[in-house]
């Protein structure tokens, strides 16, 4: 492996089970040509975060980014992703479909061949900034005068508070208009809304709910199981659905039991939600009316801990997660990191949206963790290209880094948000109103916390 050429013998064992077909990412067949596969769009996203404000995204025009609302939502149409599960090495096809209001998010195991005709593998295509052809931006001249002045003041502000490191040119590139948001209306015309799937009579459905969560599952991923039907590694997908406002969804899985790892983050899933768009979740009645979306508002502090690791909920007026990780002893390149995110902050902009601020963060392991997981029979697909591996004071492949100072903490937030989504009542929000602070969270500790929260809210 080129990316691991400088690794030690111990780290080399991490990628020994890697497969060339490990991370095939496929999406619903395209009627019109689009650029890159979901996991490859990050290069474009880093150079061009959408500049619409929270208020602008609430205008009558098609929203630039999908987000939760006060009423229940579902997808406008379905999407399909095929790929390899990180820990089992099994190939699976996942199709996420619209669902009726009040059904919530749920899994259905379908026979092989059910959705194979719905997808095709996209070949990654790298693009240069000049190819984006975004309005108001020229790769040589920069943005127009008005936006240039506005961006410059923003650039000074974020430099002062340490939120951005780099030149003004880098900042301009990062905030160029996002072309894929401009394609939403055109693509909507090509792909009409799909009616929610009714499903087969008597089919077994497993709700993406705390009642399906296994507390004693492997500590490297979340496991849902009910009636002999199990799903591994759904936390990235569920985090994207929860944070992008997909309250109701039918999730069909065929083949393996593990959700594809895609690129090791939640970005591919968030991109698919963006591409398909949202609509008010319809009801089974003839005349549809928007159905309210329930939000938990616990009134008591809830906490779980194991050693120095803990997760605590504090009642508050808005939802927020704050995550801390500390690998300074075994991997100084990670060190101590904290990251805090809220979809309800004052001054919220597109750059704060889950898709940009959280979803792109890759899975992070120390070399010791990865080696131990491989010895225990996990990481069957291999960690290279989908995981950041840290060995002491360096990364095995630093070219994968997407957030210089806090990628590990941001990815820990993805995992936590995915597990918190299991608190949702059918059609409701899983993320409770209040502040959740987690330090050194593990999947086992998160499972214990989610179960404790469910008891507190009963």
Short mmCIF file of C-alpha atoms in Angstrom, two decimals:
data_model
loop_
_atom_site.label_atom_id
_atom_site.label_comp_id
_atom_site.label_asym_id
_atom_site.label_seq_id
_atom_site.Cartn_x
_atom_site.Cartn_y
_atom_site.Cartn_z
CA UNK A 1 0.00 0.00 0.00
CA UNK A 2 1.48 3.32 -1.06
CA UNK A 3 -0.34 5.17 1.69
CA UNK A 4 1.21 2.94 4.34
CA UNK A 5 4.69 2.69 2.91
CA UNK A 6 6.30 4.31 5.94
CA UNK A 7 4.40 2.29 8.53
CA UNK A 8 6.02 -0.08 10.97
CA UNK A 9 5.52 -3.83 10.89
CA UNK A 10 2.82 -3.44 13.50
CA UNK A 11 0.89 -0.88 11.46
CA UNK A 12 1.41 -2.85 8.26
CA UNK A 13 -0.73 -5.59 9.76
CA UNK A 14 -3.60 -3.13 9.81
CA UNK A 15 -3.92 -3.12 6.03
CA UNK A 16 -3.01 -6.75 5.41
CA UNK A 17 -6.66 -7.68 4.98
CA UNK A 18 -7.51 -4.74 2.72
CA UNK A 19 -9.46 -5.51 -0.42
CA UNK A 20 -9.27 -3.65 -3.66
CA UNK A 21 -13.06 -3.64 -3.86
CA UNK A 22 -13.46 -2.71 -0.19
CA UNK A 23 -15.06 0.65 -0.60
CA UNK A 24 -17.22 0.53 -3.69
CA UNK A 25 -19.68 3.36 -3.39
CA UNK A 26 -22.70 3.35 -5.61
CA UNK A 27 -25.70 5.58 -5.86
CA UNK A 28 -29.10 5.54 -7.50
CA UNK A 29 -28.82 5.46 -11.26
CA UNK A 30 -28.22 8.87 -12.80
CA UNK A 31 -30.56 10.28 -15.41
CA UNK A 32 -28.31 13.29 -15.81
CA UNK A 33 -24.54 13.25 -15.48
CA UNK A 34 -23.09 14.55 -12.22
CA UNK A 35 -19.50 14.87 -11.08
CA UNK A 36 -18.00 12.80 -8.34
CA UNK A 37 -19.06 9.85 -6.22
CA UNK A 38 -20.26 10.84 -2.74
CA UNK A 39 -17.04 10.05 -0.94
CA UNK A 40 -15.04 11.87 -3.59
CA UNK A 41 -16.96 15.14 -3.33
CA UNK A 42 -14.98 16.14 -0.25
CA UNK A 43 -12.23 17.65 -2.39
CA UNK A 44 -14.88 19.92 -3.88
CA UNK A 45 -16.50 20.58 -0.50
CA UNK A 46 -13.29 21.72 1.17
CA UNK A 47 -12.69 24.28 -1.53
CA UNK A 48 -16.27 25.49 -1.75
CA UNK A 49 -18.42 25.51 1.37
CA UNK A 50 -21.85 26.92 0.64
CA UNK A 51 -22.24 30.53 1.63
CA UNK A 52 -26.00 30.75 2.19
CA UNK A 53 -27.07 31.92 5.62
CA UNK A 54 -29.52 30.10 7.85
CA UNK A 55 -32.19 32.66 6.98
CA UNK A 56 -31.56 32.38 3.26
CA UNK A 57 -31.91 28.62 3.40
CA UNK A 58 -35.39 29.09 4.83
CA UNK A 59 -36.56 31.12 1.81
CA UNK A 60 -39.10 29.86 -0.71
CA UNK A 61 -36.32 28.69 -3.02
CA UNK A 62 -35.09 25.13 -2.77
CA UNK A 63 -32.98 24.96 0.41
CA UNK A 64 -29.25 24.71 -0.14
CA UNK A 65 -28.87 22.17 2.64
CA UNK A 66 -31.35 19.73 4.20
CA UNK A 67 -32.23 20.46 7.80
CA UNK A 68 -34.80 19.51 10.45
CA UNK A 69 -38.03 21.48 10.79
CA UNK A 70 -40.93 21.61 13.24
CA UNK A 71 -42.83 19.03 11.19
CA UNK A 72 -41.92 15.50 10.15
CA UNK A 73 -39.98 15.03 6.94
CA UNK A 74 -38.85 12.25 4.66
CA UNK A 75 -36.81 11.95 1.47
CA UNK A 76 -38.22 13.16 -1.83
CA UNK A 77 -36.84 10.02 -3.44
CA UNK A 78 -34.67 7.08 -2.59
CA UNK A 79 -30.95 6.48 -2.95
CA UNK A 80 -28.85 3.33 -2.96
CA UNK A 81 -25.32 2.71 -1.73
CA UNK A 82 -23.32 -0.49 -2.05
CA UNK A 83 -20.01 -1.24 -0.38
CA UNK A 84 -17.96 -3.20 2.11
CA UNK A 85 -18.49 -3.21 5.85
CA UNK A 86 -15.35 -2.06 7.69
CA UNK A 87 -15.35 -4.70 10.42
CA UNK A 88 -17.07 -7.73 8.83
CA UNK A 89 -15.65 -7.30 5.33
CA UNK A 90 -19.08 -8.26 3.98
CA UNK A 91 -20.58 -6.59 0.93
CA UNK A 92 -24.01 -5.04 1.40
CA UNK A 93 -26.41 -2.88 -0.57
CA UNK A 94 -28.39 -0.27 1.35
CA UNK A 95 -31.37 1.55 -0.12
CA UNK A 96 -32.86 4.46 1.85
CA UNK A 97 -36.44 5.22 0.83
CA UNK A 98 -39.22 7.67 1.70
CA UNK A 99 -41.56 6.63 4.51
CA UNK A 100 -44.87 7.80 5.93
CA UNK A 101 -45.15 10.19 8.86
CA UNK A 102 -45.07 8.37 12.17
CA UNK A 103 -43.15 5.37 10.82
CA UNK A 104 -39.78 6.72 11.90
CA UNK A 105 -36.55 5.24 10.61
CA UNK A 106 -36.55 1.46 10.30
CA UNK A 107 -34.54 -1.38 8.72
CA UNK A 108 -35.82 -4.20 6.54
CA UNK A 109 -33.70 -7.12 5.41
CA UNK A 110 -34.49 -7.89 1.77
CA UNK A 111 -33.44 -10.85 -0.42
CA UNK A 112 -30.38 -10.66 -2.58
CA UNK A 113 -31.09 -9.07 -5.94
CA UNK A 114 -33.83 -6.77 -4.64
CA UNK A 115 -31.95 -3.52 -5.23
CA UNK A 116 -28.98 -4.48 -7.42
CA UNK A 117 -30.69 -2.93 -10.46
CA UNK A 118 -31.02 0.40 -8.61
CA UNK A 119 -27.36 1.31 -8.53
CA UNK A 120 -24.19 1.58 -10.51
CA UNK A 121 -20.62 2.17 -9.40
CA UNK A 122 -19.35 5.68 -9.97
CA UNK A 123 -15.73 6.17 -10.86
CA UNK A 124 -14.10 9.02 -8.89
CA UNK A 125 -13.22 12.10 -10.91
CA UNK A 126 -10.99 14.77 -9.46
CA UNK A 127 -11.84 18.34 -10.45
CA UNK A 128 -9.82 21.50 -10.44
CA UNK A 129 -11.32 24.66 -8.98
CA UNK A 130 -11.53 26.16 -12.48
CA UNK A 131 -13.96 23.39 -13.45
CA UNK A 132 -16.55 24.38 -10.86
CA UNK A 133 -17.88 27.32 -12.88
CA UNK A 134 -19.60 28.79 -9.83
CA UNK A 135 -21.38 32.16 -10.18
CA UNK A 136 -19.58 35.09 -8.60
CA UNK A 137 -16.26 33.29 -8.54
CA UNK A 138 -13.33 33.22 -10.88
CA UNK A 139 -10.38 30.99 -10.09
CA UNK A 140 -7.91 33.65 -11.27
CA UNK A 141 -9.60 36.87 -10.23
CA UNK A 142 -11.39 35.67 -7.08
CA UNK A 143 -15.00 36.55 -6.26
CA UNK A 144 -16.68 39.79 -7.27
CA UNK A 145 -15.87 42.98 -5.36
CA UNK A 146 -18.83 42.87 -2.98
CA UNK A 147 -18.43 39.24 -1.98
CA UNK A 148 -14.64 39.71 -1.90
CA UNK A 149 -14.93 42.48 0.70
CA UNK A 150 -17.41 40.49 2.77
CA UNK A 151 -15.21 37.40 2.68
CA UNK A 152 -12.17 39.44 3.67
CA UNK A 153 -13.84 40.71 6.85
CA UNK A 154 -14.98 37.17 7.64
CA UNK A 155 -11.44 35.96 6.97
CA UNK A 156 -9.99 38.47 9.46
CA UNK A 157 -12.56 37.44 12.09
CA UNK A 158 -11.92 33.70 11.86
CA UNK A 159 -8.16 34.29 11.82
CA UNK A 160 -8.42 36.29 15.06
CA UNK A 161 -10.30 33.54 16.88
CA UNK A 162 -8.12 30.78 15.43
CA UNK A 163 -10.89 29.04 13.44
CA UNK A 164 -9.03 29.14 10.13
CA UNK A 165 -5.37 28.87 9.23
CA UNK A 166 -4.22 29.71 5.73
CA UNK A 167 -4.14 32.48 3.17
CA UNK A 168 -7.02 34.63 2.02
CA UNK A 169 -6.90 32.77 -1.29
CA UNK A 170 -7.46 29.50 0.59
CA UNK A 171 -10.41 31.07 2.40
CA UNK A 172 -11.93 32.30 -0.88
CA UNK A 173 -11.67 28.83 -2.38
CA UNK A 174 -13.26 27.25 0.67
CA UNK A 175 -16.25 29.60 0.50
CA UNK A 176 -16.99 29.57 -3.21
CA UNK A 177 -20.58 28.72 -4.10
CA UNK A 178 -21.33 25.00 -4.00
CA UNK A 179 -22.32 23.93 -7.53
CA UNK A 180 -24.20 20.83 -6.42
CA UNK A 181 -26.69 22.98 -4.48
CA UNK A 182 -27.42 24.82 -7.71
CA UNK A 183 -28.41 21.56 -9.38
CA UNK A 184 -31.15 20.71 -6.87
CA UNK A 185 -34.04 22.36 -8.70
CA UNK A 186 -32.95 21.02 -12.10
CA UNK A 187 -32.52 17.53 -10.72
CA UNK A 188 -35.90 17.69 -8.98
CA UNK A 189 -37.50 18.12 -12.38
CA UNK A 190 -35.70 15.04 -13.69
CA UNK A 191 -36.61 12.93 -10.68
CA UNK A 192 -40.18 13.34 -9.40
CA UNK A 193 -41.10 12.61 -5.79
CA UNK A 194 -41.48 8.96 -4.87
CA UNK A 195 -44.38 7.70 -2.84
CA UNK A 196 -43.39 6.01 0.43
CA UNK A 197 -42.93 2.26 0.21
CA UNK A 198 -45.72 0.21 1.72
CA UNK A 199 -43.63 -2.93 2.12
CA UNK A 200 -44.68 -6.57 2.13
CA UNK A 201 -47.43 -7.90 4.35
CA UNK A 202 -45.95 -9.45 7.45
CA UNK A 203 -42.40 -8.28 6.73
CA UNK A 204 -40.05 -8.00 9.70
CA UNK A 205 -39.14 -4.39 10.45
CA UNK A 206 -36.46 -3.40 12.95
CA UNK A 207 -36.88 0.16 14.21
CA UNK A 208 -33.79 2.35 14.42
CA UNK A 209 -34.69 2.80 18.06
CA UNK A 210 -33.10 2.26 21.45
CA UNK A 211 -35.25 -0.86 21.84
CA UNK A 212 -33.08 -2.50 19.15
CA UNK A 213 -29.72 -1.43 20.60
CA UNK A 214 -27.37 -4.13 21.90
CA UNK A 215 -25.43 -2.90 24.91
CA UNK A 216 -23.10 -5.89 24.90
CA UNK A 217 -22.08 -5.63 21.26
CA UNK A 218 -18.50 -5.11 20.02
CA UNK A 219 -16.96 -1.87 21.27
CA UNK A 220 -15.84 -0.82 17.78
CA UNK A 221 -19.29 -0.14 16.31
CA UNK A 222 -22.96 0.09 17.18
CA UNK A 223 -25.11 -3.03 16.76
CA UNK A 224 -28.88 -3.13 16.37
CA UNK A 225 -30.67 -6.45 16.69
CA UNK A 226 -34.25 -7.59 16.97
CA UNK A 227 -35.87 -10.93 16.23
CA UNK A 228 -32.66 -12.44 14.90
CA UNK A 229 -32.15 -9.58 12.42
CA UNK A 230 -29.02 -7.54 13.11
CA UNK A 231 -27.39 -4.47 11.57
CA UNK A 232 -23.83 -3.35 12.33
CA UNK A 233 -22.27 0.06 11.84
CA UNK A 234 -25.37 2.16 11.13
CA UNK A 235 -24.20 5.13 13.23
CA UNK A 236 -22.79 7.20 10.33
CA UNK A 237 -25.94 6.74 8.25
CA UNK A 238 -28.26 7.44 11.21
CA UNK A 239 -26.28 10.54 12.22
CA UNK A 240 -26.69 11.95 8.71
CA UNK A 241 -30.43 11.20 8.62
CA UNK A 242 -30.99 12.66 12.09
CA UNK A 243 -28.99 15.84 11.54
CA UNK A 244 -30.21 16.45 7.99
CA UNK A 245 -33.88 16.18 8.92
CA UNK A 246 -34.89 12.74 7.60
CA UNK A 247 -37.30 11.76 10.38
CA UNK A 248 -38.96 8.91 8.51
CA UNK A 249 -37.11 6.46 6.26
CA UNK A 250 -37.32 2.88 5.15
CA UNK A 251 -33.78 1.43 5.06
CA UNK A 252 -33.47 -1.78 3.08
CA UNK A 253 -30.31 -3.82 3.49
CA UNK A 254 -29.34 -6.86 1.45
CA UNK A 255 -26.26 -9.02 1.51
CA UNK A 256 -24.03 -8.44 4.54
CA UNK A 257 -25.23 -7.30 7.94
CA UNK A 258 -22.92 -4.25 8.14
CA UNK A 259 -23.72 -0.87 6.59
CA UNK A 260 -21.00 0.07 4.04
CA UNK A 261 -18.20 2.17 5.48
CA UNK A 262 -18.23 4.40 2.34
CA UNK A 263 -15.25 6.75 2.93
CA UNK A 264 -15.04 6.30 6.71
CA UNK A 265 -17.14 9.37 7.51
CA UNK A 266 -20.80 10.44 7.27
CA UNK A 267 -20.19 12.70 4.27
CA UNK A 268 -21.38 10.27 1.60
CA UNK A 269 -24.69 9.75 3.40
CA UNK A 270 -25.18 13.49 3.96
CA UNK A 271 -24.43 14.14 0.28
CA UNK A 272 -27.10 11.65 -0.76
CA UNK A 273 -29.70 13.33 1.43
CA UNK A 274 -28.70 16.66 -0.11
CA UNK A 275 -29.02 15.23 -3.61
CA UNK A 276 -32.41 13.63 -3.05
CA UNK A 277 -33.95 16.46 -1.04
CA UNK A 278 -36.66 16.49 1.63
CA UNK A 279 -40.44 16.79 1.70
CA UNK A 280 -43.10 16.81 4.40
CA UNK A 281 -43.72 13.21 5.36
CA UNK A 282 -47.09 12.19 3.93
CA UNK A 283 -49.74 10.32 5.89
CA UNK A 284 -51.91 7.40 4.90
CA UNK A 285 -54.87 9.80 4.71
CA UNK A 286 -56.18 11.26 1.47
CA UNK A 287 -55.59 14.86 2.60
CA UNK A 288 -52.09 15.34 3.93
CA UNK A 289 -51.25 17.97 6.54
CA UNK A 290 -47.82 18.47 8.12
CA UNK A 291 -47.40 16.32 11.22
CA UNK A 292 -45.61 17.84 14.20
CA UNK A 293 -42.16 16.51 15.04
CA UNK A 294 -41.69 15.61 18.69
CA UNK A 295 -38.55 16.77 20.51
CA UNK A 296 -37.45 15.42 23.87
CA UNK A 297 -36.91 17.99 26.63
CA UNK A 298 -35.59 16.09 29.69
CA UNK A 299 -35.56 18.04 32.93
CA UNK A 300 -32.97 16.09 34.93
CA UNK A 301 -29.23 15.54 34.62
CA UNK A 302 -28.38 12.07 33.33
CA UNK A 303 -24.85 10.63 33.42
CA UNK A 304 -22.95 7.40 32.88
CA UNK A 305 -19.24 6.81 33.40
CA UNK A 306 -16.56 4.16 33.25
CA UNK A 307 -13.32 5.14 34.91
CA UNK A 308 -12.55 8.68 33.84
CA UNK A 309 -14.71 8.40 30.71
CA UNK A 310 -18.21 9.85 30.99
CA UNK A 311 -21.25 11.09 29.09
CA UNK A 312 -23.57 13.59 30.80
CA UNK A 313 -26.76 15.31 29.77
CA UNK A 314 -27.57 18.77 31.14
CA UNK A 315 -31.04 20.26 30.57
CA UNK A 316 -30.95 23.38 28.43
CA UNK A 317 -32.89 25.47 25.89
CA UNK A 318 -31.21 24.06 22.78
CA UNK A 319 -29.50 20.91 21.56
CA UNK A 320 -25.71 20.68 21.71
CA UNK A 321 -23.07 17.95 21.84
CA UNK A 322 -19.53 18.51 23.13
CA UNK A 323 -17.00 15.72 22.77
CA UNK A 324 -13.49 15.34 24.15
CA UNK A 325 -10.87 12.71 23.32
CA UNK A 326 -7.41 12.21 24.78
CA UNK A 327 -4.82 10.03 23.06
CA UNK A 328 -1.81 12.05 24.17
CA UNK A 329 -0.14 9.04 25.84
CA UNK A 330 -0.19 6.69 22.84
CA UNK A 331 -0.51 9.16 19.95
CA UNK A 332 0.67 12.71 20.49
CA UNK A 333 -0.37 13.61 16.93
CA UNK A 334 -3.97 13.30 18.16
CA UNK A 335 -3.31 14.60 21.64
CA UNK A 336 -6.24 16.17 23.50
CA UNK A 337 -9.13 17.46 21.41
CA UNK A 338 -12.50 19.01 22.14
CA UNK A 339 -15.26 19.79 19.69
CA UNK A 340 -18.71 21.29 20.26
CA UNK A 341 -21.55 21.40 17.75
CA UNK A 342 -25.13 22.62 17.78
CA UNK A 343 -27.63 22.92 14.93
CA UNK A 344 -29.39 25.70 16.85
CA UNK A 345 -26.61 28.22 17.48
CA UNK A 346 -27.30 31.91 16.96
CA UNK A 347 -25.54 32.99 13.79
CA UNK A 348 -25.72 29.48 12.35
CA UNK A 349 -24.55 29.45 8.73
CA UNK A 350 -24.11 26.82 6.05
CA UNK A 351 -20.53 26.26 7.20
CA UNK A 352 -21.94 25.08 10.56
CA UNK A 353 -24.28 22.57 8.94
CA UNK A 354 -23.66 18.90 9.79
CA UNK A 355 -22.58 18.20 6.23
CA UNK A 356 -19.65 20.61 6.43
CA UNK A 357 -18.75 20.87 10.10
CA UNK A 358 -19.14 17.26 11.24
CA UNK A 359 -19.93 14.72 8.52
CA UNK A 360 -16.54 14.80 6.68
CA UNK A 361 -14.51 13.71 9.75
CA UNK A 362 -12.90 10.32 9.17
CA UNK A 363 -12.77 7.38 11.55
CA UNK A 364 -9.64 7.70 13.68
CA UNK A 365 -7.64 4.92 15.39
CA UNK A 366 -4.26 4.75 17.01
CA UNK A 367 -1.99 2.09 15.51
CA UNK A 368 -2.35 0.11 18.73
CA UNK A 369 -6.15 0.20 18.58
CA UNK A 370 -6.22 -0.82 14.92
CA UNK A 371 -3.80 -3.69 15.49
CA UNK A 372 -5.82 -5.00 18.42
CA UNK A 373 -9.06 -4.79 16.45
CA UNK A 374 -7.50 -6.76 13.59
CA UNK A 375 -6.28 -9.42 16.03
CA UNK A 376 -9.80 -9.70 17.45
CA UNK A 377 -11.25 -10.33 14.00
CA UNK A 378 -12.44 -6.82 13.15
CA UNK A 379 -11.25 -4.39 10.45
CA UNK A 380 -11.72 -7.21 7.95
CA UNK A 381 -11.94 -4.73 5.10
CA UNK A 382 -8.68 -3.01 6.00
CA UNK A 383 -8.29 0.47 7.44
CA UNK A 384 -6.36 2.25 4.71
CA UNK A 385 -8.11 5.09 2.84
CA UNK A 386 -11.12 5.03 5.20
CA UNK A 387 -9.43 5.51 8.58
CA UNK A 388 -6.85 7.92 9.91
CA UNK A 389 -4.23 5.85 11.72
CA UNK A 390 -2.02 7.62 14.25
CA UNK A 391 1.32 6.24 15.37
CA UNK A 392 2.93 8.33 18.09
CA UNK A 393 3.70 11.78 16.65
CA UNK A 394 2.63 11.22 13.03
CA UNK A 395 -0.18 9.97 10.81
CA UNK A 396 0.43 6.95 8.62
CA UNK A 397 -1.25 8.82 5.76
CA UNK A 398 -1.50 12.55 6.51
CA UNK A 399 -3.03 13.23 3.07
CA UNK A 400 -6.35 11.93 4.41
CA UNK A 401 -6.67 14.65 7.06
CA UNK A 402 -9.71 16.89 6.67
CA UNK A 403 -9.65 18.83 9.96
CA UNK A 404 -6.18 19.71 11.18
CA UNK A 405 -6.78 20.08 14.92
CA UNK A 406 -9.86 18.12 15.96
CA UNK A 407 -10.79 15.42 13.44
CA UNK A 408 -10.87 12.70 16.09
CA UNK A 409 -13.27 14.71 18.27
CA UNK A 410 -15.48 15.58 15.31
CA UNK A 411 -15.74 11.94 14.29
CA UNK A 412 -16.54 10.98 17.88
CA UNK A 413 -19.41 13.47 17.59
CA UNK A 414 -20.69 11.60 14.50
CA UNK A 415 -20.74 8.31 16.40
CA UNK A 416 -22.46 9.92 19.39
CA UNK A 417 -25.08 11.65 17.23
CA UNK A 418 -25.78 8.38 15.43
CA UNK A 419 -26.46 6.59 18.71
CA UNK A 420 -28.51 9.52 20.06
CA UNK A 421 -30.75 9.24 16.98
CA UNK A 422 -32.01 5.98 18.50
CA UNK A 423 -33.85 8.01 21.14
CA UNK A 424 -36.33 9.26 18.52
CA UNK A 425 -39.92 8.21 18.79
CA UNK A 426 -41.31 7.32 15.33
CA UNK A 427 -41.11 10.52 13.29
CA UNK A 428 -39.51 12.52 16.11
CA UNK A 429 -36.07 13.89 16.87
CA UNK A 430 -33.56 11.75 18.70
CA UNK A 431 -31.26 14.57 19.79
CA UNK A 432 -32.79 15.92 23.03
CA UNK A 433 -33.02 19.58 23.89
CA UNK A 434 -30.07 20.18 26.22
CA UNK A 435 -26.29 19.87 26.35
CA UNK A 436 -24.58 16.47 26.14
CA UNK A 437 -20.92 16.41 27.17
CA UNK A 438 -18.87 13.29 26.43
CA UNK A 439 -15.27 12.57 27.38
CA UNK A 440 -13.50 9.51 25.93
CA UNK A 441 -16.81 8.00 24.74
CA UNK A 442 -16.85 4.42 23.47
CA UNK A 443 -19.65 2.60 21.70
CA UNK A 444 -20.33 0.60 24.86
CA UNK A 445 -20.52 3.75 26.98
CA UNK A 446 -22.75 5.43 24.41
CA UNK A 447 -25.09 2.44 24.43
CA UNK A 448 -25.31 2.62 28.22
CA UNK A 449 -26.00 6.36 28.04
CA UNK A 450 -28.71 6.04 25.40
CA UNK A 451 -30.43 3.34 27.47
CA UNK A 452 -30.17 5.51 30.59
CA UNK A 453 -31.62 8.47 28.73
CA UNK A 454 -34.49 6.35 27.44
CA UNK A 455 -35.29 5.33 31.02
CA UNK A 456 -35.16 8.94 32.17
CA UNK A 457 -37.54 10.06 29.42
CA UNK A 458 -40.01 7.19 29.86
#
